[in-house]
JSON list of C-alpha atoms and ligand atoms in Angstrom, two decimals:
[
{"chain": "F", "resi": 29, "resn": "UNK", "atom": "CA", "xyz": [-109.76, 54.26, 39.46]},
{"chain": "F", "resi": 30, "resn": "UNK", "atom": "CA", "xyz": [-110.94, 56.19, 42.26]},
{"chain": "F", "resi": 31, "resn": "UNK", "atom": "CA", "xyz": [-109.23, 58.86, 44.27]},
{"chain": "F", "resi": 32, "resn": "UNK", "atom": "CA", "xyz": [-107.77, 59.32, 48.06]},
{"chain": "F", "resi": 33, "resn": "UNK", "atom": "CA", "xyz": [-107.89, 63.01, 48.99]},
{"chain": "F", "resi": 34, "resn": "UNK", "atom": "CA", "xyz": [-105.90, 63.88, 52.40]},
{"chain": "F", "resi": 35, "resn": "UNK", "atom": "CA", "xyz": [-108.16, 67.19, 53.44]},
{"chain": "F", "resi": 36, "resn": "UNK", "atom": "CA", "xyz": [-105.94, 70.41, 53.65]},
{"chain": "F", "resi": 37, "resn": "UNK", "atom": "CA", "xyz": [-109.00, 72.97, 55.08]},
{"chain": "F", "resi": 38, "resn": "UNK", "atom": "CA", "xyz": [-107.29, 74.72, 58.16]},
{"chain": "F", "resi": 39, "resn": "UNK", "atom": "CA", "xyz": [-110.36, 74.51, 59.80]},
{"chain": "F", "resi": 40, "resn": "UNK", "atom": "CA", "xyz": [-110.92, 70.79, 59.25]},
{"chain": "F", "resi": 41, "resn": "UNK", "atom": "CA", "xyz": [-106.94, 70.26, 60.60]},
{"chain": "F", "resi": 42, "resn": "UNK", "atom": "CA", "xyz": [-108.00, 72.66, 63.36]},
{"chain": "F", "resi": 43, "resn": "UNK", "atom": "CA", "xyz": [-111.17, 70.80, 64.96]},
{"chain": "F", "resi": 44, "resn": "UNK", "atom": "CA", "xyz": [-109.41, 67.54, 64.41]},
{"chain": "F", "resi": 45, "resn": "UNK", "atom": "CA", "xyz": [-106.62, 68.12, 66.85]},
{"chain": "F", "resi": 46, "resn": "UNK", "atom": "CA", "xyz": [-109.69, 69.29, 69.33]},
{"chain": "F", "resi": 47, "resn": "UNK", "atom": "CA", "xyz": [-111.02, 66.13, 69.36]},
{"chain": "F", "resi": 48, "resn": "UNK", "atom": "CA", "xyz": [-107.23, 63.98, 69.13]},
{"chain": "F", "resi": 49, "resn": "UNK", "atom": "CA", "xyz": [-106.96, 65.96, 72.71]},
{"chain": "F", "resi": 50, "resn": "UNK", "atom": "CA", "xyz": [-107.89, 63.20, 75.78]},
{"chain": "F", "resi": 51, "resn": "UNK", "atom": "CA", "xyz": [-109.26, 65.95, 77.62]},
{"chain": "F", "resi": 52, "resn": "UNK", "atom": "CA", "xyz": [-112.12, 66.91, 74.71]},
{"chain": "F", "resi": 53, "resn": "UNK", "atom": "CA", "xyz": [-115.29, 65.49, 76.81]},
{"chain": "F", "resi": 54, "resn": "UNK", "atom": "CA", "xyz": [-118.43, 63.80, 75.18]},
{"chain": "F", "resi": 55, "resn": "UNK", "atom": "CA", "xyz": [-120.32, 66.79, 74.23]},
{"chain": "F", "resi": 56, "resn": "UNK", "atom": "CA", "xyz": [-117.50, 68.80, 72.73]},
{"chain": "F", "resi": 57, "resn": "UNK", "atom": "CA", "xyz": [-116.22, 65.82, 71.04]},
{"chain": "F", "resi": 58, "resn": "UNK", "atom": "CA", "xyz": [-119.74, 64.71, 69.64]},
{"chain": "F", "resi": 59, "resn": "UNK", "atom": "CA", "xyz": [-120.76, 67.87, 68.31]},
{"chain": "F", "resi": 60, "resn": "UNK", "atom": "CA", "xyz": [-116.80, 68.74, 66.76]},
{"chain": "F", "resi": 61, "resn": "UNK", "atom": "CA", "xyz": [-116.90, 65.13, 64.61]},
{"chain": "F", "resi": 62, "resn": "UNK", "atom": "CA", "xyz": [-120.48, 66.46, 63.29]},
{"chain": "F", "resi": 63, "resn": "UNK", "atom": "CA", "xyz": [-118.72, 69.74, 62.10]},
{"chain": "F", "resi": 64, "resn": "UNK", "atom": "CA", "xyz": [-116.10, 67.74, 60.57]},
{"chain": "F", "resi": 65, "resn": "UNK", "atom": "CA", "xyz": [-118.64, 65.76, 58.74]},
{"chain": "F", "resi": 66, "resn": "UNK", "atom": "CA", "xyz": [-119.63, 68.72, 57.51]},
{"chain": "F", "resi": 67, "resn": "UNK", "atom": "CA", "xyz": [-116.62, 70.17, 56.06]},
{"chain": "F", "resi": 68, "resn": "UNK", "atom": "CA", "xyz": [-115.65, 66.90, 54.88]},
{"chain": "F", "resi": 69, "resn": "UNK", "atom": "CA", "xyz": [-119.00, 66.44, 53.10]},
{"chain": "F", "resi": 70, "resn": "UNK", "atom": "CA", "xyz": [-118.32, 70.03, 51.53]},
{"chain": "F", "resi": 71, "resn": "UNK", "atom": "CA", "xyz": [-115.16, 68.22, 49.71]},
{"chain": "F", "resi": 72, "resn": "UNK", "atom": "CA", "xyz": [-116.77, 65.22, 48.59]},
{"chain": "F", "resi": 73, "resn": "UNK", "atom": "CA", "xyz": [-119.58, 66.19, 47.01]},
{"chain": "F", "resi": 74, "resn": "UNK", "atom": "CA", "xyz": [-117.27, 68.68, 44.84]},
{"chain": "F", "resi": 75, "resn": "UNK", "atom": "CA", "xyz": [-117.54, 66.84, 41.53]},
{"chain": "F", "resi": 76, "resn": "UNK", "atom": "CA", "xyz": [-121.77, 66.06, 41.95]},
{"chain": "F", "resi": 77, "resn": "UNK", "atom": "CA", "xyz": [-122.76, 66.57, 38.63]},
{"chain": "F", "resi": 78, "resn": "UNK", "atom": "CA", "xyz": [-125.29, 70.03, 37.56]},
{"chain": "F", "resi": 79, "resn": "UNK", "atom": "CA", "xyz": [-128.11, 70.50, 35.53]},
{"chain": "F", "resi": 80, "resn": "UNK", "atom": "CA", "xyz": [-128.47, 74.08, 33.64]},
{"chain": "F", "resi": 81, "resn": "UNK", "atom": "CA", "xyz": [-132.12, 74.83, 34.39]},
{"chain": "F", "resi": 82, "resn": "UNK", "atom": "CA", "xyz": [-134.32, 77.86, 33.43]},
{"chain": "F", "resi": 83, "resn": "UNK", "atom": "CA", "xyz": [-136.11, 80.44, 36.02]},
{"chain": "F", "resi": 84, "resn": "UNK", "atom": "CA", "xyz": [-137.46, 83.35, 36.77]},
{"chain": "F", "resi": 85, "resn": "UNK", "atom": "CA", "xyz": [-136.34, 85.64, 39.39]},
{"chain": "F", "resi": 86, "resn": "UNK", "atom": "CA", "xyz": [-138.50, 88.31, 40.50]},
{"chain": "F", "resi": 87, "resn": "UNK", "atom": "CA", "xyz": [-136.41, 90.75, 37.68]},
{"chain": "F", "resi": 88, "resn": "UNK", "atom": "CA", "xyz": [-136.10, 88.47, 34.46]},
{"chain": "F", "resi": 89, "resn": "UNK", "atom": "CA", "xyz": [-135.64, 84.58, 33.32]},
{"chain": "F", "resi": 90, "resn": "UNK", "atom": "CA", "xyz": [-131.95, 83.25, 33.92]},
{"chain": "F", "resi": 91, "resn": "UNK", "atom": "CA", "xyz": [-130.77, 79.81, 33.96]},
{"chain": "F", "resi": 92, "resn": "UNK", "atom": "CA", "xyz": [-129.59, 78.01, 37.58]},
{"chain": "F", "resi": 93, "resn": "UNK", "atom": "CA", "xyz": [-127.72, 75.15, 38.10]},
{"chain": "F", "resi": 94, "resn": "UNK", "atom": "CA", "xyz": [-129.39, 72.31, 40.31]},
{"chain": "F", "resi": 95, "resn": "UNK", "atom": "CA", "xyz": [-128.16, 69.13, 41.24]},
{"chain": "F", "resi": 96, "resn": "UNK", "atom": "CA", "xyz": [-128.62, 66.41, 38.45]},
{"chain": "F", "resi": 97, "resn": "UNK", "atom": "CA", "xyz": [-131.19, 64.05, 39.61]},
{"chain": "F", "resi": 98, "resn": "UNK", "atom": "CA", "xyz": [-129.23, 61.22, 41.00]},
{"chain": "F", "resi": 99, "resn": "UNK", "atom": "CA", "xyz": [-130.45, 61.02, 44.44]},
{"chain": "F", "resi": 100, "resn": "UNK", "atom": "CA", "xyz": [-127.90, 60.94, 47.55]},
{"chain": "F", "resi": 101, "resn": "UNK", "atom": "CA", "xyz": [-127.50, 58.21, 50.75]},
{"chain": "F", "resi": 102, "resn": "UNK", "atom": "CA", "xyz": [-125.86, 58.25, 54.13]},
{"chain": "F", "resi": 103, "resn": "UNK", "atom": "CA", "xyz": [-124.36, 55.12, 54.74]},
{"chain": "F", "resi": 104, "resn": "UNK", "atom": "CA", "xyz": [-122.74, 55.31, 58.32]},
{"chain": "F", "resi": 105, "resn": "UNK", "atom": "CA", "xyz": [-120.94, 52.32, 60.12]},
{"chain": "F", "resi": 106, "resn": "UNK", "atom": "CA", "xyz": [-122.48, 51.79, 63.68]},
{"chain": "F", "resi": 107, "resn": "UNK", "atom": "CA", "xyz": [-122.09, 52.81, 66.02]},
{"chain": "F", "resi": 108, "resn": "UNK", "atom": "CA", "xyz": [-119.23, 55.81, 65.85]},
{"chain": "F", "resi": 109, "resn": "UNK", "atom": "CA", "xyz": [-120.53, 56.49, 61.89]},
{"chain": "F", "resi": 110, "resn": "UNK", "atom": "CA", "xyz": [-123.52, 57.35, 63.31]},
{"chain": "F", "resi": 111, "resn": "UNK", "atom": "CA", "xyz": [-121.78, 60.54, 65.02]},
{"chain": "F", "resi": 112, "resn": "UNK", "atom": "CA", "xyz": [-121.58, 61.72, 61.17]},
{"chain": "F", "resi": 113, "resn": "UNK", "atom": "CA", "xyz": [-125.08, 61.52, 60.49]},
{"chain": "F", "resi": 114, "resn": "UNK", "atom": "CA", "xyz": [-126.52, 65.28, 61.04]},
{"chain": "F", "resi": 115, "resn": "UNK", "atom": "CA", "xyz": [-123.43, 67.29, 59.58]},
{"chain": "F", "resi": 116, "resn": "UNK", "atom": "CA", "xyz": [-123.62, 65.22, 56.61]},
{"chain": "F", "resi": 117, "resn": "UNK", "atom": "CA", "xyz": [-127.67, 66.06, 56.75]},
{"chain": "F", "resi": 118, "resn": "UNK", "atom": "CA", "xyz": [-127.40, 69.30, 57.19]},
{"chain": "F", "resi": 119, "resn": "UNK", "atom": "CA", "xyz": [-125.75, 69.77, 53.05]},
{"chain": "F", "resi": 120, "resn": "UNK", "atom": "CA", "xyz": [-127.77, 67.21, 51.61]},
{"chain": "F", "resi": 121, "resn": "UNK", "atom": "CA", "xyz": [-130.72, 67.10, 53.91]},
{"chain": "F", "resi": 122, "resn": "UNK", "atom": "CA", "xyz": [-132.77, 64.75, 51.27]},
{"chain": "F", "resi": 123, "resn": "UNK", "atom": "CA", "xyz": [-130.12, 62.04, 51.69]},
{"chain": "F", "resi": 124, "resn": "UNK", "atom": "CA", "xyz": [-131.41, 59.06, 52.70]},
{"chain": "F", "resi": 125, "resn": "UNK", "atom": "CA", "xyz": [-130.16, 57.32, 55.82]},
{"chain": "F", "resi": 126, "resn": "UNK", "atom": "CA", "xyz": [-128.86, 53.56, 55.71]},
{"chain": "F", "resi": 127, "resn": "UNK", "atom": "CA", "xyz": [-127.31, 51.84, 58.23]},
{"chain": "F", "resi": 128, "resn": "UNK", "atom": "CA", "xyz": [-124.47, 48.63, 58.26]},
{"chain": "F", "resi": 129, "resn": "UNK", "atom": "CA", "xyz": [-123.63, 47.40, 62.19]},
{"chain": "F", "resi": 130, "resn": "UNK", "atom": "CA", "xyz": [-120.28, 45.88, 62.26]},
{"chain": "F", "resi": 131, "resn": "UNK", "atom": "CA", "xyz": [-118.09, 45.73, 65.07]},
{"chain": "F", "resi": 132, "resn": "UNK", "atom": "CA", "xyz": [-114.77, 45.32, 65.50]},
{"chain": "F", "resi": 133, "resn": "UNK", "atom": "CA", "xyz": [-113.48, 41.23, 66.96]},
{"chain": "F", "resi": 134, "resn": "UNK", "atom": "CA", "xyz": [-111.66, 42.35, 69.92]},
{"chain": "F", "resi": 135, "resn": "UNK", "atom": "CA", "xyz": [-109.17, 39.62, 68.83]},
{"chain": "F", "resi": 136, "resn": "UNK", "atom": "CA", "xyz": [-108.82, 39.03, 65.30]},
{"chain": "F", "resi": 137, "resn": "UNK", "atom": "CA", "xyz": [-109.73, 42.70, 64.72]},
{"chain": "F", "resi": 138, "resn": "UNK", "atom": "CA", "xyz": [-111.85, 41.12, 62.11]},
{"chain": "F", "resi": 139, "resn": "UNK", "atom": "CA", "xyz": [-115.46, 43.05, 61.32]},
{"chain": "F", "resi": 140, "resn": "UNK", "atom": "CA", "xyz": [-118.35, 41.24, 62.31]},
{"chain": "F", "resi": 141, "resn": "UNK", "atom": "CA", "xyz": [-121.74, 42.13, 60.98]},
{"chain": "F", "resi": 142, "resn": "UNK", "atom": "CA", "xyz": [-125.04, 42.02, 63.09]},
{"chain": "F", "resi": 143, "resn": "UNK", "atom": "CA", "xyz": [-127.31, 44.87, 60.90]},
{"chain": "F", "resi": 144, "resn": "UNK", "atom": "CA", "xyz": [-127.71, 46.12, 57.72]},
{"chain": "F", "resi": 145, "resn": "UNK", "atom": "CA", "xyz": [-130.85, 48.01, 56.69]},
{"chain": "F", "resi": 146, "resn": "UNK", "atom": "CA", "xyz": [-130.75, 50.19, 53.38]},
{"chain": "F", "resi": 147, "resn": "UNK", "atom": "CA", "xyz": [-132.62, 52.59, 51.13]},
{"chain": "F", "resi": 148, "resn": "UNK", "atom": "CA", "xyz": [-134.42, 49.88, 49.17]},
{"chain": "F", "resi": 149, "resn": "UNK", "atom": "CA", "xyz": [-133.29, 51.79, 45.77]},
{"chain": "F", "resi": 150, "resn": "UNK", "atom": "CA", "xyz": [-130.28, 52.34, 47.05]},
{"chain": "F", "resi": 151, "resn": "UNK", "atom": "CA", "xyz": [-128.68, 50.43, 43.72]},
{"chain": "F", "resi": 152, "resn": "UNK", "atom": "CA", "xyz": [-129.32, 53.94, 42.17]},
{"chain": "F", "resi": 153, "resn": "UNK", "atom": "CA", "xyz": [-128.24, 56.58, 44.68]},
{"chain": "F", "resi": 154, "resn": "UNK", "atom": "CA", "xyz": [-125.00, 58.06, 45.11]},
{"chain": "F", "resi": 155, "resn": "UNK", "atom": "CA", "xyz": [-123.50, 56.38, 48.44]},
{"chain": "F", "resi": 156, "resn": "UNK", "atom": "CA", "xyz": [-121.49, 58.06, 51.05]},
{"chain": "F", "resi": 157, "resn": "UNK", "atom": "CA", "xyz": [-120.21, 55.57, 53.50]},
{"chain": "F", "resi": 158, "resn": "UNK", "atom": "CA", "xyz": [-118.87, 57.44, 57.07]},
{"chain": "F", "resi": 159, "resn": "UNK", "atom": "CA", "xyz": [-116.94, 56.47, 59.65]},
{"chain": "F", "resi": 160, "resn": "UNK", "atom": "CA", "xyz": [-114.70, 58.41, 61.69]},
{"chain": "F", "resi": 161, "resn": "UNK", "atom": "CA", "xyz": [-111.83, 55.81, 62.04]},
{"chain": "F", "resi": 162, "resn": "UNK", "atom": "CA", "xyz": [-109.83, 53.63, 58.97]},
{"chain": "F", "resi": 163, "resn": "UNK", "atom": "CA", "xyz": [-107.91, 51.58, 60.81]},
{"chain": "F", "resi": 164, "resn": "UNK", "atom": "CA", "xyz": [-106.80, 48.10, 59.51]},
{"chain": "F", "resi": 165, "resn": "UNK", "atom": "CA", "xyz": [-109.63, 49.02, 57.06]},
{"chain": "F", "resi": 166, "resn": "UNK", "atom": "CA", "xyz": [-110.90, 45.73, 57.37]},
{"chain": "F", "resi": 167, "resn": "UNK", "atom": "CA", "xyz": [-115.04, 47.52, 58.53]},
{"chain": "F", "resi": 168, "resn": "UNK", "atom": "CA", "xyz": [-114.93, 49.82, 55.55]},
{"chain": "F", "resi": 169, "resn": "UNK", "atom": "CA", "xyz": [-113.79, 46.93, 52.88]},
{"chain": "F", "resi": 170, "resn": "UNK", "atom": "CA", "xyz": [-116.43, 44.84, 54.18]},
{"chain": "F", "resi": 171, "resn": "UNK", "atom": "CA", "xyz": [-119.18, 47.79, 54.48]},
{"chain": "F", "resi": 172, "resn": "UNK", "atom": "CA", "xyz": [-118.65, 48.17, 51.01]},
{"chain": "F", "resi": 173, "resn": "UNK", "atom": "CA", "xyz": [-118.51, 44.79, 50.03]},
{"chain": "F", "resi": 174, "resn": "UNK", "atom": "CA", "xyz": [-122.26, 44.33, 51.40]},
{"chain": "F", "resi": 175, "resn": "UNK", "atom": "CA", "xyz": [-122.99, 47.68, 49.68]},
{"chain": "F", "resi": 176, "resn": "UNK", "atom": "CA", "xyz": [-121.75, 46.05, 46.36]},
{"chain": "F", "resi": 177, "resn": "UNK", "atom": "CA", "xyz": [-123.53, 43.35, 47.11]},
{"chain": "F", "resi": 178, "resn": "UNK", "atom": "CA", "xyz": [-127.00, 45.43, 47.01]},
{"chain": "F", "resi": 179, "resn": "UNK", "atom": "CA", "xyz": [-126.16, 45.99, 43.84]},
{"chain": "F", "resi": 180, "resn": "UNK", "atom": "CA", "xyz": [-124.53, 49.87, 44.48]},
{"chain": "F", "resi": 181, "resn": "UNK", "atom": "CA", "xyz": [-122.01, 51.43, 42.18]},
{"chain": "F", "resi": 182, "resn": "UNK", "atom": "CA", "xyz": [-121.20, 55.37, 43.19]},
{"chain": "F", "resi": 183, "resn": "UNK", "atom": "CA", "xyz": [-120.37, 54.49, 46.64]},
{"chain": "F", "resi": 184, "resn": "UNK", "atom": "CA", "xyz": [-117.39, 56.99, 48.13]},
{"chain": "F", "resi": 185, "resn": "UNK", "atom": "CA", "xyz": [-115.89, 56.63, 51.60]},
{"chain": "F", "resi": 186, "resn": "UNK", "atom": "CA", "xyz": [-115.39, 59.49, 53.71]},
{"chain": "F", "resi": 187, "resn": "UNK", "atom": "CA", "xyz": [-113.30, 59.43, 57.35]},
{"chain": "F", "resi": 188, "resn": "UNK", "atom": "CA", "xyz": [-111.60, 61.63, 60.08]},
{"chain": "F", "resi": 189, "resn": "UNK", "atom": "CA", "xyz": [-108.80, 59.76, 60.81]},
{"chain": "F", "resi": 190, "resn": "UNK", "atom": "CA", "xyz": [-107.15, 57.13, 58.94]},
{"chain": "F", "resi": 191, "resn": "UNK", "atom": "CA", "xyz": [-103.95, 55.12, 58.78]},
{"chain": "F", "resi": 192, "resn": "UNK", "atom": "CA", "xyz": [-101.47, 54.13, 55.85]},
{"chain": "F", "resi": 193, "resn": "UNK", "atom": "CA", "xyz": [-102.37, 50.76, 56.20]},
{"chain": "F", "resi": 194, "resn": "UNK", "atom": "CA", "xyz": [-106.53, 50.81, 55.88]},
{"chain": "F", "resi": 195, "resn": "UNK", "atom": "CA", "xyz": [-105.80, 53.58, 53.24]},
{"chain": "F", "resi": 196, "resn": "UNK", "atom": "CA", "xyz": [-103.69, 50.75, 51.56]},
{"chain": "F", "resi": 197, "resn": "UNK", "atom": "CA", "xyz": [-105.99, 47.87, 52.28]},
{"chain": "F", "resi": 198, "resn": "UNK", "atom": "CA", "xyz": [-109.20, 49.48, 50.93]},
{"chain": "F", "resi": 199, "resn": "UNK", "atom": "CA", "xyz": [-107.79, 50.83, 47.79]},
{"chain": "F", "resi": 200, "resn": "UNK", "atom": "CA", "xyz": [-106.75, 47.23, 47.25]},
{"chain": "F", "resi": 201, "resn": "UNK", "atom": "CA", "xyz": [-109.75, 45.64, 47.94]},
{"chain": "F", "resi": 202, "resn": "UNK", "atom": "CA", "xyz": [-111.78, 48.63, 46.33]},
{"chain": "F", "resi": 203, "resn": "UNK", "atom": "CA", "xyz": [-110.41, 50.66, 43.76]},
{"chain": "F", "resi": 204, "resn": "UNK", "atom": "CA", "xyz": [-113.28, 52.10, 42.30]},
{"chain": "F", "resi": 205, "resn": "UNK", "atom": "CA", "xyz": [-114.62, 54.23, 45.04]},
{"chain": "F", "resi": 206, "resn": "UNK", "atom": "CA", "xyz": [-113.33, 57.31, 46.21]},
{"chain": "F", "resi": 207, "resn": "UNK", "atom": "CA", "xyz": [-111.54, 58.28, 49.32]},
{"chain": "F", "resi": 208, "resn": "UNK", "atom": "CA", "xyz": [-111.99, 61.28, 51.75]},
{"chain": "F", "resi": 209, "resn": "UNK", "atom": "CA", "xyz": [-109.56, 61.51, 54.65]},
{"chain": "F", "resi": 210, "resn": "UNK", "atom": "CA", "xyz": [-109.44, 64.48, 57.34]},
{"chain": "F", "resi": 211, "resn": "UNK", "atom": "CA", "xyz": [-105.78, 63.52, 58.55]},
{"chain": "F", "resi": 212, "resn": "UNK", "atom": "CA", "xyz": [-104.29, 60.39, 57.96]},
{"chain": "F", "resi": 213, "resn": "UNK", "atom": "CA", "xyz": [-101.85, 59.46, 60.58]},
{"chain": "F", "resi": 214, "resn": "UNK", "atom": "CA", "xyz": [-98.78, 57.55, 61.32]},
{"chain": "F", "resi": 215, "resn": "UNK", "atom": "CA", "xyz": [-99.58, 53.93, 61.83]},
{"chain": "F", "resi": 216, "resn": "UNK", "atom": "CA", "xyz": [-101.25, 51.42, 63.87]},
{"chain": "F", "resi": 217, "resn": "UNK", "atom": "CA", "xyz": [-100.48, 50.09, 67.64]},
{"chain": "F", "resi": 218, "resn": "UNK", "atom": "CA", "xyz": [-100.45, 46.23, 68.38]},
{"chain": "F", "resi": 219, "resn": "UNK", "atom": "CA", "xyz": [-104.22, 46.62, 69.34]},
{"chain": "F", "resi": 220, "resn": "UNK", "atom": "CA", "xyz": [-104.90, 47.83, 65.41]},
{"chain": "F", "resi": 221, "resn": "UNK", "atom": "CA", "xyz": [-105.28, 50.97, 66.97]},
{"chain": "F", "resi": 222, "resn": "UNK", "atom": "CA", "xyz": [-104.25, 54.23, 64.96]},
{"chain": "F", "resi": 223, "resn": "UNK", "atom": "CA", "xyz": [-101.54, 56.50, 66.17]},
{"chain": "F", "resi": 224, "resn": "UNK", "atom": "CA", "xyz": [-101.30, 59.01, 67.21]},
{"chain": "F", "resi": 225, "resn": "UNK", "atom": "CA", "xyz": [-105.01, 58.84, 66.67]},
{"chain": "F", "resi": 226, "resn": "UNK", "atom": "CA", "xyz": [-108.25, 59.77, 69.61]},
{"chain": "F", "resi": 227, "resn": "UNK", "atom": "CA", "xyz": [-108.44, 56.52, 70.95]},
{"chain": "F", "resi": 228, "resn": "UNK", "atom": "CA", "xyz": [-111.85, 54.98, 70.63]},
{"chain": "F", "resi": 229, "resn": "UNK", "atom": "CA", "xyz": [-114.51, 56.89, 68.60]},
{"chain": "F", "resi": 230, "resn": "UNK", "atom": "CA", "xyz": [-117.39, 55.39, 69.46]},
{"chain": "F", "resi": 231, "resn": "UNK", "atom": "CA", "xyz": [-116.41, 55.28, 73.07]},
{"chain": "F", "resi": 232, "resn": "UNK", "atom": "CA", "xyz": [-115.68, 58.57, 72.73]},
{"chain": "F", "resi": 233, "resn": "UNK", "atom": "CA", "xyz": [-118.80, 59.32, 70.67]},
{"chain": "F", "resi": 234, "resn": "UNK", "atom": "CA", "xyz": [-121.26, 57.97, 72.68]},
{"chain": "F", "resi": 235, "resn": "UNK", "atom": "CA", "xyz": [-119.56, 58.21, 76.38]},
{"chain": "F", "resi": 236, "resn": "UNK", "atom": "CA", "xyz": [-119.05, 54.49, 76.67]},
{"chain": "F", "resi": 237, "resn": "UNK", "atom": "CA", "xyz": [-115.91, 53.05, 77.97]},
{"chain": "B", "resi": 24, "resn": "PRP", "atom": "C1", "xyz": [-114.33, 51.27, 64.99]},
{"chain": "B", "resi": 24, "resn": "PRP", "atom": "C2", "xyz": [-114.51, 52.35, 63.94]},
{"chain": "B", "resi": 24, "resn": "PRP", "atom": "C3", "xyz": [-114.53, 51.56, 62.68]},
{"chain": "B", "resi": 24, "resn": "PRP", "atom": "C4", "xyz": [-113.56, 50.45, 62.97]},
{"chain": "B", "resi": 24, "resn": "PRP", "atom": "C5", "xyz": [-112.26, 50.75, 62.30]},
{"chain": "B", "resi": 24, "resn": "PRP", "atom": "O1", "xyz": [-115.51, 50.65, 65.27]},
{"chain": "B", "resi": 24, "resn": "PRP", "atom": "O2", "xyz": [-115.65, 53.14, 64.15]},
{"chain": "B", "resi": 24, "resn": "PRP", "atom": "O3", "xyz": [-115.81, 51.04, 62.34]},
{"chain": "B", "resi": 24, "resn": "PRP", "atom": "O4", "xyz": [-113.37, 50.40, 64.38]},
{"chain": "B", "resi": 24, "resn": "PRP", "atom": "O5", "xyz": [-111.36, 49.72, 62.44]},
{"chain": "B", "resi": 24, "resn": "PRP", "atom": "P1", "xyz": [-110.89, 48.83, 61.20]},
{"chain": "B", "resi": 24, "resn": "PRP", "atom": "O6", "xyz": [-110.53, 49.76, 60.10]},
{"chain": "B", "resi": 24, "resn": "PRP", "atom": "O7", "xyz": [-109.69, 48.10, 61.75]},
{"chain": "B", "resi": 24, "resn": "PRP", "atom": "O8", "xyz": [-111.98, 47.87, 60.84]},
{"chain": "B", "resi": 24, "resn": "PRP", "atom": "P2", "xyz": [-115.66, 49.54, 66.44]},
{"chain": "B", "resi": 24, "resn": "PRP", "atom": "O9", "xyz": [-115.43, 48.18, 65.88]},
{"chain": "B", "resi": 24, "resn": "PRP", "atom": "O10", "xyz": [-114.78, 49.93, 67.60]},
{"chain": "B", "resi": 24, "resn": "PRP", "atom": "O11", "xyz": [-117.18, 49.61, 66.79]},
{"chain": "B", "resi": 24, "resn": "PRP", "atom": "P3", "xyz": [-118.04, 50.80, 67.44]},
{"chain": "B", "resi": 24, "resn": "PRP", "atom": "O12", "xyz": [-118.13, 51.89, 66.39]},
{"chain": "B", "resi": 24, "resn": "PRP", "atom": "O13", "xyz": [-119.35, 50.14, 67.70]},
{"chain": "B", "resi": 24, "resn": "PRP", "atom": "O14", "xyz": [-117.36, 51.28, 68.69]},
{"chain": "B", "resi": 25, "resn": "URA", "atom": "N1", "xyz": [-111.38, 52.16, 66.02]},
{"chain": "B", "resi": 25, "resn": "URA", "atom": "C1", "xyz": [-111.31, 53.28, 66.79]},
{"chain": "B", "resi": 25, "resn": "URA", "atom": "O1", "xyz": [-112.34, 53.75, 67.30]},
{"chain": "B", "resi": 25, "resn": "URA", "atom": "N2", "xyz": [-110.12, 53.84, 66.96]},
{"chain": "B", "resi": 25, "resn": "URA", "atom": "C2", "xyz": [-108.98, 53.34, 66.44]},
{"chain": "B", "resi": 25, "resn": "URA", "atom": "O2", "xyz": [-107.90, 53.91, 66.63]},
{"chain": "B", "resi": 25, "resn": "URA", "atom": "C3", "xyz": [-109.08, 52.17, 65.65]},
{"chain": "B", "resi": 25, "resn": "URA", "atom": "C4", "xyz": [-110.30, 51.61, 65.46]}
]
């Protein structure tokens, strides 16, 4: 069974009401999700697993911990995961990158995939799928459903904002991977959109309207 953890960093509450604020312009907003990514990345990699390994220092041999070999991928959610890319990088900067495009059916608020491109071993790396927003949670479940599909099995989710009901949905539809959530907030509007939320991330992301 995997786990849902609701961040409790001040500093991660902190940037995340920066960038709830409408008046938080592209740049600022852009460059305050990548910090976020950051600290969130900080959580979820917590429980990586270490090797005890012997070396020398300059003074005398000692023994290190390193990272056990299982190797790491980014797996953001175009377009607004993409805005999670570089803070996630800049901790495990020998992550590889994959990318799923799925978009949200302005109607049916049903995903609709038009790209996936992955690490071709991806089957044996340790997945970390981002996207700012878990809203119906309908992107996620299916992100991870095509992940599955490749044949991955350590996949973990990490988001900014999510609500009760995408938290609900993807545990449901995926209760083997874990969860990271900066804030998870009240509930969705009529549109599927969360409130009290930041409106549109990839909008906001990218300075599209
Ligand atoms: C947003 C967001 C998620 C999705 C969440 O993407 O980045 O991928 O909506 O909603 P859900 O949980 O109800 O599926 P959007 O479809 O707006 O595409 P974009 O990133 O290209 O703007
Ligand atoms: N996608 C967004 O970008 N924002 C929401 O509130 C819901 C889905």
């Amino acid at each position: 069974m995997g786990k849902v953890l609701i961040m409790d960093h001040p500093l991660i509450q902190h940037k995340i009401g920066y960038i709830r604020r409408e008046e938080t312009g592209t740049k600022d907003f852009r460059q305050t999700i990548s910090e976020i990514a950051m600290l969130i990345c900080y959580e979820a990699t917590r429980d990586l697993k270490l090797d005890d390994v012997k070396i020398k220092t300059p003074i005398c041999e000692t023994t290190v911990k390193e990272l056990k070999g299982k190797k790491m991928a980014v797996v953001p959610i175009l377009r607004a995961g993409l805005g999670m890319v570089d803070g996630m990088l800049t901790l495990i900067p020998a992550a590889k990158v994959g990318h799923i495009g799925l978009y949200r059916d302005p109607e049916t608020h049903e995903p609709v995939e038009y790209y996936c491109k992955l690490p071709q071993d991806c089957a044996e790396r340790e997945i970390f799928v981002v996207d700012p927003m878990l809203a119906t949670g309908g992107s996620a479940s299916a992100a991870i459903t095509m992940l599955k599909e490749k044949g991955c099995k350590n996949i973990h989710f990490m988001c900014i904002i999510a609500a009760p009901e995408g938290i609900e949905r993807l545990t449901k539809d995926h209760p083997d991977i874990d969860i990271y959530v900066g804030a998870c907030d009240e509930k969705l509007n009529d549109h599927a959109y969360i409130v009290p939320g930041l409106g549109d991330a990839g909008d906001r992301i990218f300075g599209t309207e």
